[in-house]
PDB file of N, CA and C in Angstrom:
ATOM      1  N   UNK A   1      -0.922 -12.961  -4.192  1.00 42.00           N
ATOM      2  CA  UNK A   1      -0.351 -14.076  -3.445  1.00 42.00           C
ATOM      3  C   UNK A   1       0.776 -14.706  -4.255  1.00 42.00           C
ATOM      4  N   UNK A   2       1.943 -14.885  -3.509  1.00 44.00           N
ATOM      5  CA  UNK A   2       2.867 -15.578  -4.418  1.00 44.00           C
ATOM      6  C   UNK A   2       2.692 -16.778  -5.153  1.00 44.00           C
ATOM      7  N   UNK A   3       3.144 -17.322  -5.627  1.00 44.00           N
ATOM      8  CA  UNK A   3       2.905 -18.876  -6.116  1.00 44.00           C
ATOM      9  C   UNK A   3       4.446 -19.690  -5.781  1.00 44.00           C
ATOM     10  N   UNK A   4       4.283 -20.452  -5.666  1.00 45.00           N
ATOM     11  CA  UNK A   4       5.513 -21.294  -5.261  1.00 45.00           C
ATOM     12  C   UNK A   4       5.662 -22.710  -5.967  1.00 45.00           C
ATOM     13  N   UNK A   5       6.899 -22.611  -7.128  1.00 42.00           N
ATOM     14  CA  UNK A   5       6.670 -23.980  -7.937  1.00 42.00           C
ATOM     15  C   UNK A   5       7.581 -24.539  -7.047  1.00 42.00           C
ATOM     16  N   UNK A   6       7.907 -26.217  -7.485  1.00 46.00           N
ATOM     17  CA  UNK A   6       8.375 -27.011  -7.038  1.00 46.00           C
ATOM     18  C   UNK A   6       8.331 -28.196  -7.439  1.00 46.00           C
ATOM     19  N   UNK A   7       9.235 -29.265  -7.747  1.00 45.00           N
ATOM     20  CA  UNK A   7       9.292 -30.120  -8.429  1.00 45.00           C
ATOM     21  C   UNK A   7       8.230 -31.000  -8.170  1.00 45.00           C
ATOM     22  N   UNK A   8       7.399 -31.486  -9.050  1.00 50.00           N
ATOM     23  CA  UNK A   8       6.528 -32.547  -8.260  1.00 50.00           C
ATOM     24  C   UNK A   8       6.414 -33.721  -8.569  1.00 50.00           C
ATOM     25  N   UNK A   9       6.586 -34.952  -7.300  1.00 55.00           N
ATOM     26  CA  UNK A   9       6.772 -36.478  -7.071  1.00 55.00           C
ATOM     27  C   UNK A   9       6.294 -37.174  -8.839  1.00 55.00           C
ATOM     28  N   UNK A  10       6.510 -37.900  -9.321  1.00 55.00           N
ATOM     29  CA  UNK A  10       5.933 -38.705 -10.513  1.00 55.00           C
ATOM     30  C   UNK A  10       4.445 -39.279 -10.253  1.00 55.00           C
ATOM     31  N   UNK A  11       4.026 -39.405  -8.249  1.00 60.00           N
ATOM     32  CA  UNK A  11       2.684 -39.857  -8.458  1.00 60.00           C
ATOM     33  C   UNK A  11       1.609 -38.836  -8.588  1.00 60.00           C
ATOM     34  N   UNK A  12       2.341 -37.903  -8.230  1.00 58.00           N
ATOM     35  CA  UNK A  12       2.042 -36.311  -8.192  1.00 58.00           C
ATOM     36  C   UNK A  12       1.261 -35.858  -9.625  1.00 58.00           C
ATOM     37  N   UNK A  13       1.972 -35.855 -10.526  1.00 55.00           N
ATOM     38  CA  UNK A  13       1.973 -35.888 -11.763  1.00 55.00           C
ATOM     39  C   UNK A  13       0.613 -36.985 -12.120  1.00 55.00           C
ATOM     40  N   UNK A  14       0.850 -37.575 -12.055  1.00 58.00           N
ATOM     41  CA  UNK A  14      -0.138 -38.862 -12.163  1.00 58.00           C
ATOM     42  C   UNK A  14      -1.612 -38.475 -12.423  1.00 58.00           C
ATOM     43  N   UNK A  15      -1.589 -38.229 -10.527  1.00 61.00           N
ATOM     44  CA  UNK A  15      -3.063 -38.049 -10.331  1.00 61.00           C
ATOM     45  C   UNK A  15      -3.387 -36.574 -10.665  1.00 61.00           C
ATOM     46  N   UNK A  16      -2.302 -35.510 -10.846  1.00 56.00           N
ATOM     47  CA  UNK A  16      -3.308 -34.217 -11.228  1.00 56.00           C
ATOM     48  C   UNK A  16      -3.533 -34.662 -12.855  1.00 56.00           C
ATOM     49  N   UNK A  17      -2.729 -35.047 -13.889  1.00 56.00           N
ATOM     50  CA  UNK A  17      -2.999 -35.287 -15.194  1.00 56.00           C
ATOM     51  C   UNK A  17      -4.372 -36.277 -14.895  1.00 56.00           C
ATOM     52  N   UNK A  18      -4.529 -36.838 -14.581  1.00 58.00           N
ATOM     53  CA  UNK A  18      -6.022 -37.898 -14.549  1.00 58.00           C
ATOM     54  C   UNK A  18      -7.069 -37.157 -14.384  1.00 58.00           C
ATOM     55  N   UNK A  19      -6.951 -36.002 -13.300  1.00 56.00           N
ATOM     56  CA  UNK A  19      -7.872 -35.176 -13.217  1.00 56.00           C
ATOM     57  C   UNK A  19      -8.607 -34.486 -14.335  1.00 56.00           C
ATOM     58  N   UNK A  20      -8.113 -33.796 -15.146  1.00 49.00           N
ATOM     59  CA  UNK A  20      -8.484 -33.214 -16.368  1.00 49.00           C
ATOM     60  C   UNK A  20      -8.313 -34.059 -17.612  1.00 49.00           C
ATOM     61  N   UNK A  21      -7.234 -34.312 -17.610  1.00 49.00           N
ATOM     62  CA  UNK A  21      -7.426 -35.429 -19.284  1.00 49.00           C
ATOM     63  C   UNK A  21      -8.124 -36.324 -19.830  1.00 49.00           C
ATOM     64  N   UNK A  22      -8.781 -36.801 -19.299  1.00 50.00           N
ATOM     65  CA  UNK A  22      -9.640 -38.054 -19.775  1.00 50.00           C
ATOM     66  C   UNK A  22     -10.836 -36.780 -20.547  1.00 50.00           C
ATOM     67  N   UNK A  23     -11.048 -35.606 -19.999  1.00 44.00           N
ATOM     68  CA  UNK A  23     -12.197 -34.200 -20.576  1.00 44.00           C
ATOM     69  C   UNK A  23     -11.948 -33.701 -21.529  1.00 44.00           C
ATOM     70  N   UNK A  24     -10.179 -33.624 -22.403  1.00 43.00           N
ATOM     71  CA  UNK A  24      -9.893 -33.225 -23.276  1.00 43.00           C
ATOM     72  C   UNK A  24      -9.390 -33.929 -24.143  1.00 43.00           C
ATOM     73  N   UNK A  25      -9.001 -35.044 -23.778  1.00 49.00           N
ATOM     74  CA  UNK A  25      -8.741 -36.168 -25.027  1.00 49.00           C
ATOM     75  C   UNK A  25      -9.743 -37.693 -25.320  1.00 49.00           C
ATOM     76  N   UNK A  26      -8.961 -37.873 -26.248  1.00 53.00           N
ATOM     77  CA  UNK A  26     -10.168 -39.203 -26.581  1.00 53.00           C
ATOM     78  C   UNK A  26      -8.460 -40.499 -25.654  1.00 53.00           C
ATOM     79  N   UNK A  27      -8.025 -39.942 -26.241  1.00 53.00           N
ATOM     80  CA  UNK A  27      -7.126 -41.099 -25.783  1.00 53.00           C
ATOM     81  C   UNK A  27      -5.788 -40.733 -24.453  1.00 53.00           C
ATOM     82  N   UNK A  28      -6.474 -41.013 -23.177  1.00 51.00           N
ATOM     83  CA  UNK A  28      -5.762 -40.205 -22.250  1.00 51.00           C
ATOM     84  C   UNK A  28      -4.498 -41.140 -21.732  1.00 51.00           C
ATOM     85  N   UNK A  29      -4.503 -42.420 -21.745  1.00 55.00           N
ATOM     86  CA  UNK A  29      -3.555 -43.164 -21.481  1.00 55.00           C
ATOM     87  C   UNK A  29      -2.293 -43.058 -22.086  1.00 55.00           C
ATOM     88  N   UNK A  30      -2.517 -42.992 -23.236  1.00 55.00           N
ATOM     89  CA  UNK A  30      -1.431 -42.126 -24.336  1.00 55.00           C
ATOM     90  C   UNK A  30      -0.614 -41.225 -24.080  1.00 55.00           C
ATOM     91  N   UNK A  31      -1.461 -40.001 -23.687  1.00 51.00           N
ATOM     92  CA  UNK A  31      -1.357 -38.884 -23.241  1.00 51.00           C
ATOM     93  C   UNK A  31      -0.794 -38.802 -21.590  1.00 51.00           C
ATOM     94  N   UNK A  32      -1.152 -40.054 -21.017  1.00 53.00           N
ATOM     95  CA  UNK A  32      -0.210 -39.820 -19.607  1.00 53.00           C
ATOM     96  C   UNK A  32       0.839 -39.856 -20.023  1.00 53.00           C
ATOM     97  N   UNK A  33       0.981 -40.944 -20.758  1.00 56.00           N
ATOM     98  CA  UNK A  33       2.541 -41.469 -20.542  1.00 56.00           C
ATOM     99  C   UNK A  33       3.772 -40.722 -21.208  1.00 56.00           C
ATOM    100  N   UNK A  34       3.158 -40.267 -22.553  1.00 54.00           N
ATOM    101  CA  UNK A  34       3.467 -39.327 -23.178  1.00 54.00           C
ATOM    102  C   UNK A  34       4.175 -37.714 -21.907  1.00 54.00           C
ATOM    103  N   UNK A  35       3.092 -37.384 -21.471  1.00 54.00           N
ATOM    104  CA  UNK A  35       3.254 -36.593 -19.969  1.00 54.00           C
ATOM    105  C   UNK A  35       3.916 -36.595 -19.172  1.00 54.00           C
ATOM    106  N   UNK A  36       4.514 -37.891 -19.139  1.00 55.00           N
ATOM    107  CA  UNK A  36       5.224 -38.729 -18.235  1.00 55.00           C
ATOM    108  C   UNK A  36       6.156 -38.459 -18.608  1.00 55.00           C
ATOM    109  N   UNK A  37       6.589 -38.609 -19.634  1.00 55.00           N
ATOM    110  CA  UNK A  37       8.258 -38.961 -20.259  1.00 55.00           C
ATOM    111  C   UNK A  37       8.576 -37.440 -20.967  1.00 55.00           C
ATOM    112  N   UNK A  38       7.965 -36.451 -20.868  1.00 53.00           N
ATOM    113  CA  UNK A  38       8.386 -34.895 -20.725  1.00 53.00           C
ATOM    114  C   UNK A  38       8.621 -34.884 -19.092  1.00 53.00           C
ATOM    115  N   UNK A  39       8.228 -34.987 -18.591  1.00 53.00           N
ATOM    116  CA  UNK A  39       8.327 -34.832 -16.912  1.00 53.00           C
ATOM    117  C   UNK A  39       9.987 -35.458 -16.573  1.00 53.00           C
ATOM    118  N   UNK A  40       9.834 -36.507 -16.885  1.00 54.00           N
ATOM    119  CA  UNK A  40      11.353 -37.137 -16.576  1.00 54.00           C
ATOM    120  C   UNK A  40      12.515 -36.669 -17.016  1.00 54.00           C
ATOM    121  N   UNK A  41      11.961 -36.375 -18.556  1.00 53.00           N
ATOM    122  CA  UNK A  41      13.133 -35.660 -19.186  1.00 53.00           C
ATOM    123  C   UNK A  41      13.709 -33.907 -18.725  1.00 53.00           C
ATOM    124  N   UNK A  42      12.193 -33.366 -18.712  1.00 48.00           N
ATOM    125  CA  UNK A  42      12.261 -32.261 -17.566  1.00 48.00           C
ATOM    126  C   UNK A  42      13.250 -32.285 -16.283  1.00 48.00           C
ATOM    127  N   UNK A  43      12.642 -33.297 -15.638  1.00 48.00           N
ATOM    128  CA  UNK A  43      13.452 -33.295 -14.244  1.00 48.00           C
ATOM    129  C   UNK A  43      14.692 -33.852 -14.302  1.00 48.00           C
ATOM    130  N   UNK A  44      15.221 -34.628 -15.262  1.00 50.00           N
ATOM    131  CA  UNK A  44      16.382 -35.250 -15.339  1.00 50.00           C
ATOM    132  C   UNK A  44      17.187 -34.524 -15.318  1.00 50.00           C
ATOM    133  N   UNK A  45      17.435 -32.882 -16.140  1.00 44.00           N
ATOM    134  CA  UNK A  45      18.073 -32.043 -16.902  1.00 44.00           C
ATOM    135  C   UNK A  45      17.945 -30.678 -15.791  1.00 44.00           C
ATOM    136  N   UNK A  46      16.964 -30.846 -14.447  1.00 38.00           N
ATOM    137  CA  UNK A  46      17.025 -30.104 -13.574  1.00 38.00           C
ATOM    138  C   UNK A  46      16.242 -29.271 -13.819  1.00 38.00           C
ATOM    139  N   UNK A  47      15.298 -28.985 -14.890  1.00 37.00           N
ATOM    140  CA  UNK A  47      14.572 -27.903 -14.796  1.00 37.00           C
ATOM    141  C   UNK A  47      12.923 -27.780 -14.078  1.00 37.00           C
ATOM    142  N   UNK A  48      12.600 -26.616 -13.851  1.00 36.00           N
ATOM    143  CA  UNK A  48      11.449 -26.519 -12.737  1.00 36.00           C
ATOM    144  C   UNK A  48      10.265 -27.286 -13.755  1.00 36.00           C
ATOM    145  N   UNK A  49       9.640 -28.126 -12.608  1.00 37.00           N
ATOM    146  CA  UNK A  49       8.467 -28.842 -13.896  1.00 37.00           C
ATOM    147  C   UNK A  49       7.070 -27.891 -13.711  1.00 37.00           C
ATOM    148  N   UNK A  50       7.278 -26.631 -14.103  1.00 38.00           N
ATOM    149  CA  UNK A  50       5.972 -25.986 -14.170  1.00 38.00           C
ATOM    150  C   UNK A  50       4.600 -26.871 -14.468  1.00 38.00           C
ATOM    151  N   UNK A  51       4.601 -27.431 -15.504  1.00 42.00           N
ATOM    152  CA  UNK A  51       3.250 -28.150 -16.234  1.00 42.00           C
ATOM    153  C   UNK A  51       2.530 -28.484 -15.120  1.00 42.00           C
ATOM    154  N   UNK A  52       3.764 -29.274 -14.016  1.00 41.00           N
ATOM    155  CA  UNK A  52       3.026 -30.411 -12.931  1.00 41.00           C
ATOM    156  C   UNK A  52       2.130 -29.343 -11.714  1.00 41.00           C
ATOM    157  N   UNK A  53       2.573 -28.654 -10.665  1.00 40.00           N
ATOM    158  CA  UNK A  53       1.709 -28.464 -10.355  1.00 40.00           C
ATOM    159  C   UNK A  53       2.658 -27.321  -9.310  1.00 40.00           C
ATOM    160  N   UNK A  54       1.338 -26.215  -9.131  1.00 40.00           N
ATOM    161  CA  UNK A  54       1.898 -25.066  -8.188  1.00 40.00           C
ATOM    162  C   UNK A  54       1.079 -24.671  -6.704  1.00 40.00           C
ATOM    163  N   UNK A  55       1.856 -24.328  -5.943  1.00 39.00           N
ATOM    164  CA  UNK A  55       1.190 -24.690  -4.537  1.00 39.00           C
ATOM    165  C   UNK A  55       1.069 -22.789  -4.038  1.00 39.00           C
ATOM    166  N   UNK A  56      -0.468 -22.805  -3.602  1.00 40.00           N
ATOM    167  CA  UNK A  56      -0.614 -21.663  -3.021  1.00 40.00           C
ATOM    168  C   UNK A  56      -1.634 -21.718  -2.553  1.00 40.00           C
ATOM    169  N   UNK A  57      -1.109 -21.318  -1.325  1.00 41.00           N
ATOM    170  CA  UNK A  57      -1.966 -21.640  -0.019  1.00 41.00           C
ATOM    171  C   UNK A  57      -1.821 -22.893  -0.102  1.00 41.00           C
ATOM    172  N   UNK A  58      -3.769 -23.086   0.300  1.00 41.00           N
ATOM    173  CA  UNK A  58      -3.587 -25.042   0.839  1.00 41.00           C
ATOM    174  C   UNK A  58      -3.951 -25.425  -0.403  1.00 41.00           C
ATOM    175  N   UNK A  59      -3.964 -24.868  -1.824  1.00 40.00           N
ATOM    176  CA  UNK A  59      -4.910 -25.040  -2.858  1.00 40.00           C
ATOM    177  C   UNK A  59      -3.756 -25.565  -3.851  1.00 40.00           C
ATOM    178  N   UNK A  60      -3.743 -26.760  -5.327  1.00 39.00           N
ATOM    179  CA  UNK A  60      -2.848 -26.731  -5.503  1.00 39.00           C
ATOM    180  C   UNK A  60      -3.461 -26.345  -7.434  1.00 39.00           C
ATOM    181  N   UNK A  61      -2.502 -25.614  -8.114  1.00 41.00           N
ATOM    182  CA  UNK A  61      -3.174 -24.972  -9.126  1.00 41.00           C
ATOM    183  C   UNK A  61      -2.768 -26.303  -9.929  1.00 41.00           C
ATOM    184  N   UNK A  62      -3.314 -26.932 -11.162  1.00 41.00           N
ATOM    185  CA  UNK A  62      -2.774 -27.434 -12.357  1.00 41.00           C
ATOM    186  C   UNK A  62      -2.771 -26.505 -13.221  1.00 41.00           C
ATOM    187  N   UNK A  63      -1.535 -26.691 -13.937  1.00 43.00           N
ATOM    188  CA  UNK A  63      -1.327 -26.164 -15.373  1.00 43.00           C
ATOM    189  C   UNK A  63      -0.946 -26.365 -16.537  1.00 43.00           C
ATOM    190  N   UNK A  64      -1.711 -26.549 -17.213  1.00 42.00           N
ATOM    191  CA  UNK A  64      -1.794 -27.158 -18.349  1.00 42.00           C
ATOM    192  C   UNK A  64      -1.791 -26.428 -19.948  1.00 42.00           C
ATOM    193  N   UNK A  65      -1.158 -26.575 -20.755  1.00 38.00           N
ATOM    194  CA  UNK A  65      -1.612 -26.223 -22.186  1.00 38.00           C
ATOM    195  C   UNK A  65      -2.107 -27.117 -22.954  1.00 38.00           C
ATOM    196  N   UNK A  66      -3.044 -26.767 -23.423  1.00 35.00           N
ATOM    197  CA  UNK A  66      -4.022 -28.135 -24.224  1.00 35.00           C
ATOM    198  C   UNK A  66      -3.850 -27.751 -25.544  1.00 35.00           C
ATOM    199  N   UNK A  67      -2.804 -28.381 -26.258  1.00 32.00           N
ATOM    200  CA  UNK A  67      -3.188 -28.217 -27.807  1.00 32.00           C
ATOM    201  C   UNK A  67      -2.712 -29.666 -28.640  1.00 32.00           C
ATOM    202  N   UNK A  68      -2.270 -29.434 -29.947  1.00 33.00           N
ATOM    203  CA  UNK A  68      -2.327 -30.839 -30.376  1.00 33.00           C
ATOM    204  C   UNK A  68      -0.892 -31.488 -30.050  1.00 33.00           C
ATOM    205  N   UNK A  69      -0.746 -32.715 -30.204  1.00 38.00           N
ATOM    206  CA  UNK A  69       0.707 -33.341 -29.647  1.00 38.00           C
ATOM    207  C   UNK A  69       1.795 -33.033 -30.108  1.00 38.00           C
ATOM    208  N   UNK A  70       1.733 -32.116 -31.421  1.00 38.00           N
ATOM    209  CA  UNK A  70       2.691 -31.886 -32.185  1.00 38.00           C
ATOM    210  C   UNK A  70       3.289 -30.109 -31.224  1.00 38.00           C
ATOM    211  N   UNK A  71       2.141 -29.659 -31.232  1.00 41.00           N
ATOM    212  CA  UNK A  71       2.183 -28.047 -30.228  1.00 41.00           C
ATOM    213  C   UNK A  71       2.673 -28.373 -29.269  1.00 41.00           C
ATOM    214  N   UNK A  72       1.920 -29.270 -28.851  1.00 41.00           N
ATOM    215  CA  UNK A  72       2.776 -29.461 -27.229  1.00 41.00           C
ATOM    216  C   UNK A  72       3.932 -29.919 -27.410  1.00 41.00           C
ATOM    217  N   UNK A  73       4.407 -31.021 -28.116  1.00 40.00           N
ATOM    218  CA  UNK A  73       5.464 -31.239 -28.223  1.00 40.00           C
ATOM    219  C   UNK A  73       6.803 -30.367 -28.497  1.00 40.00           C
ATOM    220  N   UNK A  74       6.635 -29.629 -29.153  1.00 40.00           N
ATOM    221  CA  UNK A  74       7.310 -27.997 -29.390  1.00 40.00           C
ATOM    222  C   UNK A  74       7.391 -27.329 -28.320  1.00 40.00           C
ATOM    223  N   UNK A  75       6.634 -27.284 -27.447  1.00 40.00           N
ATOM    224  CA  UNK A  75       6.329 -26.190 -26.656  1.00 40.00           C
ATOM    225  C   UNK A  75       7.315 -26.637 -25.266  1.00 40.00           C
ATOM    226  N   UNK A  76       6.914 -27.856 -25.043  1.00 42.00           N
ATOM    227  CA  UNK A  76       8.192 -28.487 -23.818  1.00 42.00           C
ATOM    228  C   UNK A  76       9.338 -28.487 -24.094  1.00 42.00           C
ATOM    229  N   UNK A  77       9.602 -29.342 -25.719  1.00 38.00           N
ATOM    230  CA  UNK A  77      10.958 -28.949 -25.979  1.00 38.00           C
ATOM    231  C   UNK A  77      11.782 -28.531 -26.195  1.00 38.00           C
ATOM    232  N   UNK A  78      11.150 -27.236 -26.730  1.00 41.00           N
ATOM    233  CA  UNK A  78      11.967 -26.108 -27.499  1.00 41.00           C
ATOM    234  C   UNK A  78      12.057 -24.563 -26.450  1.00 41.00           C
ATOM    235  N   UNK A  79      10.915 -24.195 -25.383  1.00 40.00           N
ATOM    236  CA  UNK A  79      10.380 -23.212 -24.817  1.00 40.00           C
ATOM    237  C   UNK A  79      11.381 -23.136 -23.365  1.00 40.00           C
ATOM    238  N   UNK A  80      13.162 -22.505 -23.090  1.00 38.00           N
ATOM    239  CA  UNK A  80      13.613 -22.637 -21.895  1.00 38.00           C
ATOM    240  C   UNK A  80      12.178 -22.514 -20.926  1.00 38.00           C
ATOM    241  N   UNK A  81      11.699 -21.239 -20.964  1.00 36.00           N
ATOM    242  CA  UNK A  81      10.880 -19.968 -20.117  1.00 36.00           C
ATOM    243  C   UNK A  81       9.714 -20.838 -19.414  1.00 36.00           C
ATOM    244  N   UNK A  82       9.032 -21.402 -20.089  1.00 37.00           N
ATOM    245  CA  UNK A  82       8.038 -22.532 -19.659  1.00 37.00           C
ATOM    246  C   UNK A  82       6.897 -21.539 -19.176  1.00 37.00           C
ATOM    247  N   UNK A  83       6.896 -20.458 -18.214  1.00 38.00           N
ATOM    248  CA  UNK A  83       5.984 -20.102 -17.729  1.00 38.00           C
ATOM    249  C   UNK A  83       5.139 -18.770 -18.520  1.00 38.00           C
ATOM    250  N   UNK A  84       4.935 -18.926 -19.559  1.00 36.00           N
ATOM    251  CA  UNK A  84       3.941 -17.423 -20.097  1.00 36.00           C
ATOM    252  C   UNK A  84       2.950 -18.776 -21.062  1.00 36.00           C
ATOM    253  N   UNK A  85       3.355 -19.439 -20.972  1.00 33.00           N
ATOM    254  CA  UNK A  85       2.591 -20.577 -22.044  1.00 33.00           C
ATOM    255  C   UNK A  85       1.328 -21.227 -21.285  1.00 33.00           C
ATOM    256  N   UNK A  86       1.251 -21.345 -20.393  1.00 37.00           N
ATOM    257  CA  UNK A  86       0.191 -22.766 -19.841  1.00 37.00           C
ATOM    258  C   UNK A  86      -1.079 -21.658 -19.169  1.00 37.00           C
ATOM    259  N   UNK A  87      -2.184 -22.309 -19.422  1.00 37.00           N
ATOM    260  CA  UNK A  87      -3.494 -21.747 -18.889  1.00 37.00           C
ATOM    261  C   UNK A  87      -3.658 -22.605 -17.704  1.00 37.00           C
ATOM    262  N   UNK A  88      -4.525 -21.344 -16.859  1.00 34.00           N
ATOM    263  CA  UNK A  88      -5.397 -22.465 -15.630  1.00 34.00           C
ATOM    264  C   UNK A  88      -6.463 -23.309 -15.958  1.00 34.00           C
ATOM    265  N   UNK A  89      -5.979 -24.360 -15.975  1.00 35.00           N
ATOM    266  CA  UNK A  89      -7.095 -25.649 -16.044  1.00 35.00           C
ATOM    267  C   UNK A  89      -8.049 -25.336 -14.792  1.00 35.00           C
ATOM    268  N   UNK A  90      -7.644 -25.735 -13.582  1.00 38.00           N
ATOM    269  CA  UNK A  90      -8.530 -25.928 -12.445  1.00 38.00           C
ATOM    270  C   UNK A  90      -7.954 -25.659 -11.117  1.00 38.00           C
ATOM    271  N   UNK A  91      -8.407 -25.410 -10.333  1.00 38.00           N
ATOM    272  CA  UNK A  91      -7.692 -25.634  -8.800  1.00 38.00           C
ATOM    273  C   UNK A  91      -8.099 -26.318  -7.829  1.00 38.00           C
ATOM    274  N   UNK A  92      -7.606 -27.182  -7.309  1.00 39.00           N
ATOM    275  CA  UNK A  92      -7.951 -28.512  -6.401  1.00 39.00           C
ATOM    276  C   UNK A  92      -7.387 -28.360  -5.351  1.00 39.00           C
ATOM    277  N   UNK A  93      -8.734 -28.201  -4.280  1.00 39.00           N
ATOM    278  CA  UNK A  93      -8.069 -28.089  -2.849  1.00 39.00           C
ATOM    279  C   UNK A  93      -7.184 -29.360  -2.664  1.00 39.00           C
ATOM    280  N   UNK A  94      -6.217 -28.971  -1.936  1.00 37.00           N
ATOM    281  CA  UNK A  94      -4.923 -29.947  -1.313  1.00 37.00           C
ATOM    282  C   UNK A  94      -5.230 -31.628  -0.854  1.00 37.00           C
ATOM    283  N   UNK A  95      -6.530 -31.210  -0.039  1.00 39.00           N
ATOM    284  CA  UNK A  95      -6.975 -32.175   1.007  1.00 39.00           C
ATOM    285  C   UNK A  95      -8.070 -32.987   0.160  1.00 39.00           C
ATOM    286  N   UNK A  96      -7.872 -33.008  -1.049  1.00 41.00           N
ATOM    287  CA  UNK A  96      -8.929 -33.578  -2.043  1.00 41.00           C
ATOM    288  C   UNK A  96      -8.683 -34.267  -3.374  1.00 41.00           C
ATOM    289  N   UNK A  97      -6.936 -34.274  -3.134  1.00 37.00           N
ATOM    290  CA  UNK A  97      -6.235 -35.067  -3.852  1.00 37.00           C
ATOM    291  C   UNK A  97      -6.420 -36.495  -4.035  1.00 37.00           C
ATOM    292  N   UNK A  98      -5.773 -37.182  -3.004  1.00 33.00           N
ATOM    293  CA  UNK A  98      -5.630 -38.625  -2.452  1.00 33.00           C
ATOM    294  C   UNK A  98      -7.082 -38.712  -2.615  1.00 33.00           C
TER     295      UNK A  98
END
């Protein structure tokens, strides 16, 4: 099945990061915002925001790389390709978002 990225809204972002982070960090508020301000800078500069979220079918995948802030931090800023890096966290039907 194909996958189909696409830029996704900032509340977008929001609520799939809430979903999983609070499970892998001690300090997730941090870590949104932190999330946040790769996302902006991402989208500012036009590039596809893989991290945020991919739509196939009615299902929507998160993808995430979980490592320390310094890895990740490298990994957004330095990585054009974006997509051979991030594991499947989870998949959340569509209608189970909101």
């Amino acid at each position: 099945m194909e996958t189909h990225v696409r830029y996704a809204e900032e509340h977008e972002v929001m609520i799939l990061l809430k979903r999983i982070i609070p499970c892998v960090l001690e300090n997730p508020d941090m870590y949104l915002k932190m999330h946040l301000n790769y996302y902006r800078a991402l989208n500012k500069n036009n590039r596809v925001l893989r991290y945020g979220m991919a739509l196939t079918g009615n299902s929507i995948c998160i993808l995430l790389h979980v490592l320390s802030d310094n890895d990740f931090e490298s990994i957004i800023l330095n990585d054009p390709a974006l997509d051979k890096i991030y594991e499947l966290v989870s998949i959340v039907p569509f209608a189970n978002l909101l």
